[in-house]
XYZ file of C-alpha atoms in Angstrom:
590
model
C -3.737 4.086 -37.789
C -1.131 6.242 -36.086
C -3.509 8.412 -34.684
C -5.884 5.919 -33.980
C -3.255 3.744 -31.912
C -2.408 7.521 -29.960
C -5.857 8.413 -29.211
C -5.754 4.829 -27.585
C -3.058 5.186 -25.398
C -4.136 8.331 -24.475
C -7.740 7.102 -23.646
C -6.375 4.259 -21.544
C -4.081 6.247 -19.490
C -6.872 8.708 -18.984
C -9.269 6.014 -17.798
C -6.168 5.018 -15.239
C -5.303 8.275 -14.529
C -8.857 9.365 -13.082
C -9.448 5.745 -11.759
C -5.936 6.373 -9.717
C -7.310 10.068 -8.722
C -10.480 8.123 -6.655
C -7.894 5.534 -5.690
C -5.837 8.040 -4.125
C -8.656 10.189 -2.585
C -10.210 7.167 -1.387
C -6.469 6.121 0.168
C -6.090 9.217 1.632
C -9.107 8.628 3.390
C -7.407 5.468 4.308
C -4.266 6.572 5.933
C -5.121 9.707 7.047
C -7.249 8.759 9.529
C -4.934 6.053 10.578
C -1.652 8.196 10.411
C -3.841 10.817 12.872
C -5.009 8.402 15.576
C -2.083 5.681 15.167
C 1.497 6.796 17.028
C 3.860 6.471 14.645
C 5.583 3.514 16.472
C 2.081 1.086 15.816
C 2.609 2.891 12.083
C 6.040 1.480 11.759
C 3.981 -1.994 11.906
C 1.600 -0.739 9.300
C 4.554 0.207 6.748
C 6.913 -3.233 7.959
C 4.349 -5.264 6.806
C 3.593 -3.467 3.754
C 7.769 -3.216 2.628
C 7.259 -6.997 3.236
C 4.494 -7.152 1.004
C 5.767 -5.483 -1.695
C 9.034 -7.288 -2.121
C 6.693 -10.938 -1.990
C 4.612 -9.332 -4.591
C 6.622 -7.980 -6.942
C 8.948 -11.244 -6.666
C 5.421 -12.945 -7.603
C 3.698 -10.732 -10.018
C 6.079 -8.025 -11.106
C 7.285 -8.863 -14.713
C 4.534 -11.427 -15.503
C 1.539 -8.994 -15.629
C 3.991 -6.734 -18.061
C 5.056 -9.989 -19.965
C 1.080 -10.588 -20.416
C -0.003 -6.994 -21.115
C 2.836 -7.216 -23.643
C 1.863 -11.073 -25.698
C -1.783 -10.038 -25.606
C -1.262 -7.010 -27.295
C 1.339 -8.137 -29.996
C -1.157 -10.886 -30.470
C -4.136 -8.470 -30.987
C -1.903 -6.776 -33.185
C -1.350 -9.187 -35.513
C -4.516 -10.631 -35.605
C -4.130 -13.466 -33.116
C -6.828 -13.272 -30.931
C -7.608 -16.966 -30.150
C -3.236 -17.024 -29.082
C -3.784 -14.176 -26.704
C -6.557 -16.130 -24.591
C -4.381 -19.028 -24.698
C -1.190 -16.601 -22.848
C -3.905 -15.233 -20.371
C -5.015 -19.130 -19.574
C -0.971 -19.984 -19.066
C -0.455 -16.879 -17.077
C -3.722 -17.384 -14.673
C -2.366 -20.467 -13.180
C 1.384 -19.451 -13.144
C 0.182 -16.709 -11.038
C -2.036 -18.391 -8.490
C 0.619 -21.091 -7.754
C 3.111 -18.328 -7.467
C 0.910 -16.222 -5.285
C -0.301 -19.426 -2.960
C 3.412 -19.623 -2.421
C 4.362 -16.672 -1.474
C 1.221 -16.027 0.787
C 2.495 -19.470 2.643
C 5.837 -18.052 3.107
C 4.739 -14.313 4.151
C 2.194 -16.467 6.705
C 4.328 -18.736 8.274
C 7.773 -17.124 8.338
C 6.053 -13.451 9.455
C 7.958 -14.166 12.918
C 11.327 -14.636 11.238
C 11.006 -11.865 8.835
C 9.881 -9.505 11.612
C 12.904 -10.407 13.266
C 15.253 -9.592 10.599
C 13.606 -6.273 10.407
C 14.851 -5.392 13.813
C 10.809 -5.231 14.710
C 9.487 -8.181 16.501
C 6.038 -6.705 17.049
C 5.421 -6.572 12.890
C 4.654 -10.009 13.188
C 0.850 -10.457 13.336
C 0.493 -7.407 10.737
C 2.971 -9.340 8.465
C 0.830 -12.288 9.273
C -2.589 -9.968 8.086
C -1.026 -8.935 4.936
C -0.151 -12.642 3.459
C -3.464 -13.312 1.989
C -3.542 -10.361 0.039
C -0.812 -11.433 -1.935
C -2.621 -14.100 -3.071
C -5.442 -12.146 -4.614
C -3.609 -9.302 -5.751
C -1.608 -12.398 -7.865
C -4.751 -13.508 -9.859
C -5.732 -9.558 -9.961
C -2.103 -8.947 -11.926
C -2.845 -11.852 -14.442
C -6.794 -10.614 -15.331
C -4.990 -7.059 -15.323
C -2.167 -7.785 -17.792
C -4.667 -9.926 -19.888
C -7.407 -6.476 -20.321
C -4.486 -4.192 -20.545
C -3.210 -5.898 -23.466
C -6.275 -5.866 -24.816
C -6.185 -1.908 -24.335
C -9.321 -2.504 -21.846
C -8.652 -0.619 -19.224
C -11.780 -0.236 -17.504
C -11.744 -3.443 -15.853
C -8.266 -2.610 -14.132
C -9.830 0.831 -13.463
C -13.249 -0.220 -12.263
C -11.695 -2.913 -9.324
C -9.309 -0.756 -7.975
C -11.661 1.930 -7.203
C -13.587 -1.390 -5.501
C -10.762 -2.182 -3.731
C -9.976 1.508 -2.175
C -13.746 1.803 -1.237
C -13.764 -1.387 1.063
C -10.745 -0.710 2.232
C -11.957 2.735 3.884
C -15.165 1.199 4.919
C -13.632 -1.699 6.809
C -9.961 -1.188 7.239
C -10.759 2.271 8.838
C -13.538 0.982 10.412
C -11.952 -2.315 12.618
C -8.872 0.315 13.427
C -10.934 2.907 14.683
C -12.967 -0.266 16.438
C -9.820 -1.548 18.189
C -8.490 1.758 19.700
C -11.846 2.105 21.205
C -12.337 -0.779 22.684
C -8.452 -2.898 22.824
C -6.747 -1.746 26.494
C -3.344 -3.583 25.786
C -1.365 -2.516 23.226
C -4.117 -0.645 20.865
C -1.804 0.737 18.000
C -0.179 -2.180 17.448
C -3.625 -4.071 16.761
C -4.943 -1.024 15.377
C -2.673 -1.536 12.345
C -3.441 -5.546 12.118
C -7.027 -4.637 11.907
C -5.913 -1.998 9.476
C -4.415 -4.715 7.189
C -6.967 -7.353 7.511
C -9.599 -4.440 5.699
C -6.942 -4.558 3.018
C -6.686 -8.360 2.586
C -10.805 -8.600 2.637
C -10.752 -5.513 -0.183
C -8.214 -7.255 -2.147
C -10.472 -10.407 -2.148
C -13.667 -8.477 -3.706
C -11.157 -6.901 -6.168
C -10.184 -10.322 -7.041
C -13.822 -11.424 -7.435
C -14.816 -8.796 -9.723
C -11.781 -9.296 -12.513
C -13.015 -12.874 -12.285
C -16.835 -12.451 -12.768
C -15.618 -9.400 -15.606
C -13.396 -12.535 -17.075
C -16.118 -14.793 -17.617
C -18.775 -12.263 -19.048
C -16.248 -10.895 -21.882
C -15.238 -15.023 -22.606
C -19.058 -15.580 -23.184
C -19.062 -12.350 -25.299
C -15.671 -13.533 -27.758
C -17.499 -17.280 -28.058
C -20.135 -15.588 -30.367
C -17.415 -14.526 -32.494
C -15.598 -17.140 -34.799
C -12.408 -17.479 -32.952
C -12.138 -20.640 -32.572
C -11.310 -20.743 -36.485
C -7.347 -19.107 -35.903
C -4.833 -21.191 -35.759
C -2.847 -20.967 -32.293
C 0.265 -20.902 -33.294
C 2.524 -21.171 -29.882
C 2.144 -24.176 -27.929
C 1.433 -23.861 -24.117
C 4.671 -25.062 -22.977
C 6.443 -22.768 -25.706
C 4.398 -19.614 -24.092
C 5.057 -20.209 -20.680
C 8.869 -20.280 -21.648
C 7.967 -16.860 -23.415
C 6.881 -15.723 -20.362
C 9.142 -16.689 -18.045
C 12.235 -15.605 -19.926
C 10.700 -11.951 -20.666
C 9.054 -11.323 -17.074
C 12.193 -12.767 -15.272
C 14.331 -9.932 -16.241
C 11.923 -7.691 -15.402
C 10.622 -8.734 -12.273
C 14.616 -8.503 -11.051
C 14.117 -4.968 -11.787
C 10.837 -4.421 -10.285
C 12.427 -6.126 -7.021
C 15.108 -3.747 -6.770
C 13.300 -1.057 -6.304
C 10.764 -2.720 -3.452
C 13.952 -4.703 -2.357
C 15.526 -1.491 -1.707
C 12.936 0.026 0.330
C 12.986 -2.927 2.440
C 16.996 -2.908 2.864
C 16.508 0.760 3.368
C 13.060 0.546 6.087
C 16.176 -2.122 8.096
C 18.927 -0.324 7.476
C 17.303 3.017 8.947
C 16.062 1.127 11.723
C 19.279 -0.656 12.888
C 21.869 2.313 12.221
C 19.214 4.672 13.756
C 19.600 2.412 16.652
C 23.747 1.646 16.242
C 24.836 5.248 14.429
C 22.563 7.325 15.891
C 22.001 5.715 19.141
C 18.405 5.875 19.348
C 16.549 3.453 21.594
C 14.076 1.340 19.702
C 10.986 3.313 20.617
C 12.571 6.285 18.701
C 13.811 4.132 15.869
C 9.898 3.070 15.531
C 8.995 6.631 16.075
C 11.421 7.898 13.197
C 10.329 4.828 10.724
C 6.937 5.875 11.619
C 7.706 9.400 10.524
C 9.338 8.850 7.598
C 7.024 6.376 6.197
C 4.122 9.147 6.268
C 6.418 11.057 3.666
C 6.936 8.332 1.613
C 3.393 7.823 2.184
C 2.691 11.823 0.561
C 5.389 11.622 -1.562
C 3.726 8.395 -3.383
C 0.620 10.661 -4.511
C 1.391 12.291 -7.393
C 4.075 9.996 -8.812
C 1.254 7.008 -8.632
C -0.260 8.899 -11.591
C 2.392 8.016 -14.038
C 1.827 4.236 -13.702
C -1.172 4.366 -16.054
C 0.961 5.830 -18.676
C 3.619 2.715 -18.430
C 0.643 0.463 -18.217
C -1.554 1.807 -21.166
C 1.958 2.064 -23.389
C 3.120 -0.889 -23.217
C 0.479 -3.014 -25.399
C 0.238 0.471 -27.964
C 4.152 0.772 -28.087
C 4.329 -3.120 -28.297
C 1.749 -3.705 -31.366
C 3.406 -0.591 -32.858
C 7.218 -2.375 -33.083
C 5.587 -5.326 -33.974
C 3.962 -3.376 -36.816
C 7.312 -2.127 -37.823
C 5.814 1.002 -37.957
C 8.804 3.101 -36.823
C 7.301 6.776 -37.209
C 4.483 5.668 -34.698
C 6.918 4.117 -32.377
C 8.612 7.367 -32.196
C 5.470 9.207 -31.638
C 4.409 7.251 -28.814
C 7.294 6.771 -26.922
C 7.681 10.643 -27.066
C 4.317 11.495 -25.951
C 4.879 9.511 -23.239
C 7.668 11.023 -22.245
C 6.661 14.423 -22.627
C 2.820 13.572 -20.645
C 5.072 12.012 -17.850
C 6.902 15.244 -17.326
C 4.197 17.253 -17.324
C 3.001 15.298 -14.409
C 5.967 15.135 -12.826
C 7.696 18.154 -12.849
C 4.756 20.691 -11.835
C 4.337 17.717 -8.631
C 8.383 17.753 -7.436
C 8.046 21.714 -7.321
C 4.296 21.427 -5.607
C 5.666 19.180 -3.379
C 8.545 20.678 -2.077
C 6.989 24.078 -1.928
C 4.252 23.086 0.345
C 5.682 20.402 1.704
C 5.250 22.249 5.506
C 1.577 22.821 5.180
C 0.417 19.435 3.731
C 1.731 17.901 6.300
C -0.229 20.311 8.886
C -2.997 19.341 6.645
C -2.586 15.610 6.472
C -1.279 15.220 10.306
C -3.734 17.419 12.007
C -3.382 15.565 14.859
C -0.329 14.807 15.165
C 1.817 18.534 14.891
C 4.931 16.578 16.379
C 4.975 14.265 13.409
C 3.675 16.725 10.829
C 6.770 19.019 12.011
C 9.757 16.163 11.315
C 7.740 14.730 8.155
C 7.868 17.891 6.435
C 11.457 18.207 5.926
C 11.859 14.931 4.903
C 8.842 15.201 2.365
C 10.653 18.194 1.097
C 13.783 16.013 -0.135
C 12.008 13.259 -1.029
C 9.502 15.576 -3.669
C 12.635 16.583 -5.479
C 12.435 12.894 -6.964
C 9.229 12.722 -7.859
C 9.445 13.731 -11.703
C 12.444 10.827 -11.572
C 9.870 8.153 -10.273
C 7.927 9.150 -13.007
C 10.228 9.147 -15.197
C 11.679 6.017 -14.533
C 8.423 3.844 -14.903
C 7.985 5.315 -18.304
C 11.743 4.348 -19.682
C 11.339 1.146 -17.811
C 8.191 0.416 -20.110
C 9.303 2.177 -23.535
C 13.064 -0.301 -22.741
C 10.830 -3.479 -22.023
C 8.646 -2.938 -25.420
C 11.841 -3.155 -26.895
C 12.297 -6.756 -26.165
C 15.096 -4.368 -23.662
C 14.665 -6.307 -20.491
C 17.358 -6.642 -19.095
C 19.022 -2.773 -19.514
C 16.493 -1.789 -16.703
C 17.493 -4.001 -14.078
C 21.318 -3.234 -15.030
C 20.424 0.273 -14.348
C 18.313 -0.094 -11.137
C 21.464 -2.221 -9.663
C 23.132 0.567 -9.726
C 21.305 3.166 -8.188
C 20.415 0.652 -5.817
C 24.093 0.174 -5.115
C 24.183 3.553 -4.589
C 21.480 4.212 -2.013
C 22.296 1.286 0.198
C 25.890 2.884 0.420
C 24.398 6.684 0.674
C 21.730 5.494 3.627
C 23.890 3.581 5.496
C 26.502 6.264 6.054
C 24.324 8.760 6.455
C 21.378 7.714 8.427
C 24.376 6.530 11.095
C 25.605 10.348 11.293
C 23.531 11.757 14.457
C 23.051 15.314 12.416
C 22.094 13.629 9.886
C 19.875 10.542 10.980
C 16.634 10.205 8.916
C 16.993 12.284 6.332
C 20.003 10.429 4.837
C 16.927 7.549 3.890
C 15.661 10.837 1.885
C 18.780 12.305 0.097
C 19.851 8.465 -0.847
C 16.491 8.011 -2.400
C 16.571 11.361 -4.529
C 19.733 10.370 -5.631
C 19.277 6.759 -7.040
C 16.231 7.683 -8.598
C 18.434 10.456 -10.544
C 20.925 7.827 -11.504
C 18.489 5.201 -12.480
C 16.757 7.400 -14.739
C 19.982 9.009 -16.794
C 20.848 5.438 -17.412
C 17.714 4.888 -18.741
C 17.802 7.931 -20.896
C 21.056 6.786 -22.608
C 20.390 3.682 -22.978
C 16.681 4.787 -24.642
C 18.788 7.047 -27.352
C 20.100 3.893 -29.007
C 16.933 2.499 -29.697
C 14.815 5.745 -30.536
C 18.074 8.034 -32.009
C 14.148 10.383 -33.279
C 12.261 10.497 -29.792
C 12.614 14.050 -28.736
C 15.422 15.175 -26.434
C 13.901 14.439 -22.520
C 15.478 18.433 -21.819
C 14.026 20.214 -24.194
C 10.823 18.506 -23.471
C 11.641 19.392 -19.922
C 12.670 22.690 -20.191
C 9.098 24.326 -20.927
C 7.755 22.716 -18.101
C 10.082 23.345 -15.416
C 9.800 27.456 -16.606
C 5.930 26.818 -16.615
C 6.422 25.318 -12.965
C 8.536 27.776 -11.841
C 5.764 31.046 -12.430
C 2.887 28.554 -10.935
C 5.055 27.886 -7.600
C 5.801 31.940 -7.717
C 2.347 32.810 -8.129
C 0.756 29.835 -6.182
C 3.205 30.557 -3.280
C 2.182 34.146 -2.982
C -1.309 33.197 -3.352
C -0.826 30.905 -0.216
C 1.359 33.761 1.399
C -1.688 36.376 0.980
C -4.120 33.953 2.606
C -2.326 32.810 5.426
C -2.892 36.394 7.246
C -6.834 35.405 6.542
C -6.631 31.952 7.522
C -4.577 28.702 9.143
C -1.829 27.823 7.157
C -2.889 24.324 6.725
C -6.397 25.639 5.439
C -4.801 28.020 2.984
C -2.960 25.495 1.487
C -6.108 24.252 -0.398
C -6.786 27.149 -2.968
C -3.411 27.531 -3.331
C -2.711 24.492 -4.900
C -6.259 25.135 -6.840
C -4.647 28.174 -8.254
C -1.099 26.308 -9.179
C -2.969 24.121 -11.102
C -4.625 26.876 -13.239
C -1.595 28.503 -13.534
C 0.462 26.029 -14.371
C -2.340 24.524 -17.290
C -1.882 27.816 -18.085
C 1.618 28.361 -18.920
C 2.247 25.089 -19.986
C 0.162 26.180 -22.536
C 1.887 29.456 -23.081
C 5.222 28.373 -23.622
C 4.303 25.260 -25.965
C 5.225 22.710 -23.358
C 2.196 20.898 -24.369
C 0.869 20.909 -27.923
C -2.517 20.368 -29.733
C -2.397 16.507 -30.476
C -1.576 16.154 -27.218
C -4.580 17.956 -25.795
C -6.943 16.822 -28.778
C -6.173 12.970 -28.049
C -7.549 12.979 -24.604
C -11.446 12.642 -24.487
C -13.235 15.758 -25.001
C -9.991 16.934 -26.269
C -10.799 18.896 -29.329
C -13.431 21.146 -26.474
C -10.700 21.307 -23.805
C -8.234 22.953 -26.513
C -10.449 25.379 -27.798
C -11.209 26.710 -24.807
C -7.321 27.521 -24.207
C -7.192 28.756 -27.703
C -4.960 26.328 -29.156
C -4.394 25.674 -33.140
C -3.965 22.764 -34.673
C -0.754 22.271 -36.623
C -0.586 23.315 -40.410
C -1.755 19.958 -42.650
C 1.244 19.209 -44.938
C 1.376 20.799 -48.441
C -0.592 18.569 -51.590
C 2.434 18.045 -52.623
C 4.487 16.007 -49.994
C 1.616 13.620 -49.410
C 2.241 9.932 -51.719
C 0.439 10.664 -54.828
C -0.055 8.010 -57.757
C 1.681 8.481 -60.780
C -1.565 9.499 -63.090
C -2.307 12.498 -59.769
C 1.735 14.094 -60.481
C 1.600 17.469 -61.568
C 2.093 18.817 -65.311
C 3.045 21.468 -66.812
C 1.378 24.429 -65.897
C 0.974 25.134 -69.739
C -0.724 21.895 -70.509
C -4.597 22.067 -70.901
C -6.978 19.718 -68.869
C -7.764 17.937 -71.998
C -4.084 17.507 -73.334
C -3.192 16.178 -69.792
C -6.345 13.702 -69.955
C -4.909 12.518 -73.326
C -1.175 12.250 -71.798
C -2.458 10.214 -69.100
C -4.022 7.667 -71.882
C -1.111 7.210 -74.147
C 1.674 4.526 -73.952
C 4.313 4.944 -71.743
C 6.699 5.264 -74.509
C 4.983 8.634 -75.339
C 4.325 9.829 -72.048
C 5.859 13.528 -71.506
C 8.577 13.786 -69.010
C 8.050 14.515 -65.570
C 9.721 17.340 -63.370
C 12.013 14.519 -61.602
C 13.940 11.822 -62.893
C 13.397 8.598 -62.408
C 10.898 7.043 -60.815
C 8.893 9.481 -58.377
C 9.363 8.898 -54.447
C 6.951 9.934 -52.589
C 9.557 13.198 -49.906
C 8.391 11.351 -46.362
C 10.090 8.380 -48.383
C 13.135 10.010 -49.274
């Protein structure tokens, strides 16, 4: 069961994992274009409205889709299958009312809110963005409800539908407008921008519905309708409310903070820094392409969150603590090895990725890299942090997350508004306060995660083979990149470099056991994948420490077959001793 339950999880977040690689390539293929033939200060639009956006929707949908994920798969774990379609019905119209809402407000207060933000021209891109909120709202429930059921195709399969129509037609009315708008084209350039985003979350939308209705047809034929439900409707909504509200307070800190921090860095830019409001833009502009880069490789750690939480869920309702420890420490230890390899990547090659990226832009691609150089340092915390956020919320732990996010929020609204007003300084304090929360967000986390798994393994020693094995791959990949830029551009030679850090650091990883064989056999093709790096399974247990039954104990090595045959037959009264005294227990009981 164990094993099946792992092999789960780690099919799930595979199916996520290479689902977010398209996503990503496909968004790359989104932004770059736009971040190359968009000035940064019609960017600082783009990014407004999507802060905006992201605080609306994670004040609508960020704890409920978890709360789902989380009932459907406790359900499915104990056998209630007709109860879990009953949460998903609750949860569908909880989250369109919720998302109507806040599409209405993001609509028709886009003018105020654009104010606020110091950025009066974000208003029609604000005004773009509302609709998407409602879609991506009935997308969260239909997601939660196929996460929990440890479906993750559905969630993988409209995504990459989403990312594909947003290329085709947010790319294409942007590039439309700048050819043919006179006034004003980079402004409107991003509105068009956004409106291929609202259209592509509508088709998403459509898909999870049309996915929804095939696989109700499909349970009818099964005899569901004989379980008792045994939570009224009005009981589960409570259930959901009380558990999502804690976590969507969370959720909001950290998209409330980049919205405090996108206003503060505009207005002390302006009133520390005294920048005029086109270089304010400019620098928002900038920085928001590094947040943009450093997003990449941390956005491949949300499938882990999202394909544990059902697993980790059914597990603790299972009371199955030896699996719970498993899981939560594979989690851990497949986050880091994500994460780690990607902060030193980053910050290594931070300078020609931006070349790369901003080909067209070499002013921009110059001041982003610096900042994307700070801000990698975080990326195995973001990780990190979305992974103890989930393993605490399976827990029932709630609430301990949003304690701890308070505070490093705390702490980075203090940090960015004294440093973004020193002149030396400016930008980059938005950077160093953002490495810094996410470092004291996580350590919280990490304590608080030792009361409730005292087993899990230790996060440094899991770390420690993986920053060594990251280490040699930025040494080797680094020289790699240093021997080809006397053949080639710098932003060219970038490309096989990070081809061979890869291979290097699979590689090492490898070499100094910072990955093992169940974790390698567990993802699909698995058993293939580790023989080609020539890796052994772990030694089976001895006979002996497996539970045997009484008549299987061993005997005395002088006793014949037939004498023990006839001492298993006779009356307990008569039995010969055993080795141990008392009853036998089984040593993984003792």
């Amino acid at each position: 069961m164990a094993q099946d339950n792992k092999r789960s999880f780690m099919k799930g977040a595979a199916i996520l994992s290479a689902s977010t690689l398209i996503v990503k390539l496909l968004g790359l293929l989104f932004s770059i274009p736009l971040a190359n033939f968009v000035a940064p200060e019609g960017m600082s639009h783009f990014y407004i409205a999507y802060n905006i956006f992201g605080l609306f929707l994670m004040l609508s949908t960020a704890g409920l889709p978890v709360a789902v994920s989380r009932m459907v798969g406790t359900a499915y774990a104990q056998g209630r299958r007709r109860e879990a379609d009953r949460v998903f019905s609750v949860a569908f119209w909880l989250f369109f009312l919720l998302g109507l809402f806040g599409c209405l407000v993001m609509f028709f207060g886009a003018d105020q809110i654009a104010q606020w933000y110091s950025s009066p021209d974000s208003n029609y891109a604000i005004m773009a963005l509302a609709p998407t909120l409602f879609f991506i709202s009935l997308e969260s429930s239909l997601r939660g409800y196929f996460q929990g059921r440890s479906n993750m195709v559905p969630t993988a399969t409209s995504q990459i539908i989403e990312a594909v129509t947003k290329v085709i037609i947010g790319v294409g009315l942007a590039f439309y407008i700048i050819q043919n708008v006179s006034e004003d084209p980079d402004r409107w350039a991003a509105v068009g921008a956004i409106v291929g985003v609202s259209i592509s979350a509508a088709l998403g939308a459509m898909y999870l519905l049309g996915f929804k209705a095939v696989q109700s047809r499909r349970d009818k034929k099964e005899a569901w309708a004989e379980e008792p439900i045994l939570t009224s409707r009005k009981q589960m909504l409570m259930n959901l409310i009380r558990f999502a509200v804690p976590i969507t307070i969370g959720s909001c800190f950290l998209s409330l903070l980049d919205t405090v921090d996108g206003a503060i860095l505009l207005q002390r830019l302006q009133a520390g820094a005294g920048l005029t409001q086109e270089m304010a833009d400019w620098w928002n502009g900038t920085i928001g392409h590094a947040r943009k880069f450093f997003d990449l490789p941390g956005a491949f750690v949300v499938p882990i969150s999202t394909s544990l939480l059902p697993i980790l869920s059914g597990a603790i309702a299972s009371k199955n603590q030896r699996q719970v420890d498993k899981i939560s420490s594979m989690a851990l230890r497949v986050t880091l090895l994500i994460g780690v390899p990607s902060s030193v990547g980053m910050a290594i090659f931070a300078r020609p990725i931006c070349q790369l990226l901003l080909y067209n832009q070499p002013e921009v691609a110059k001041e982003a890299a610096p900042l994307l150089t700070m801000l990698s340092l975080a990326i195995a915390f973001s990780g990190l942090l979305f992974t103890t956020n989930a393993i605490l919320q399976s827990f029932g732990r709630a609430t301990r997350p949003v304690i701890d996010m308070a505070v490093g929020g705390v702490v980075k609204i203090v940090l960015s508004y004294v440093l973004i007003g020193i002149p030396q300084v400016a930008a980059m304090g938005s950077a160093i306060s953002t490495v810094v929360s996410y470092v004291v967000m996580v350590v919280l986390n990490v304590f608080a995660l030792r009361s409730s798994l005292p087993k899990m393994d230790s996060v440094v020693k899991t770390a420690l083979p993986l920053v060594l094995a990251s280490a040699v791959m930025g040494a080797v990949s680094y020289g790699a990149y240093w021997l080809l830029t006397w053949v080639v551009s710098p932003r060219v030679a970038v490309i096989p470099a990070i081809l061979v850090a890869i291979l290097v650091y699979a590689l090492c990883a490898v070499l100094f056991k910072g990955v093992g064989y169940e974790d390698v056999a567990a993802l699909p093709k698995g058993h293939t994948l580790a023989r080609l790096l020539r890796m052994k399974p772990e030694e089976p247990p001895r006979r002996r420490e497996a539970p045997l039954p009484e008549e299987e104990l061993p005997l005395e090595k002088a006793a014949s077959s037939g004498a023990a045959s006839e001492e298993r037959k006779a009356p307990p009264a008569r039995k010969a001793p055993s080795r141990s005294r008392g009853k036998y227990v089984p040593r993984h009981m003792r």
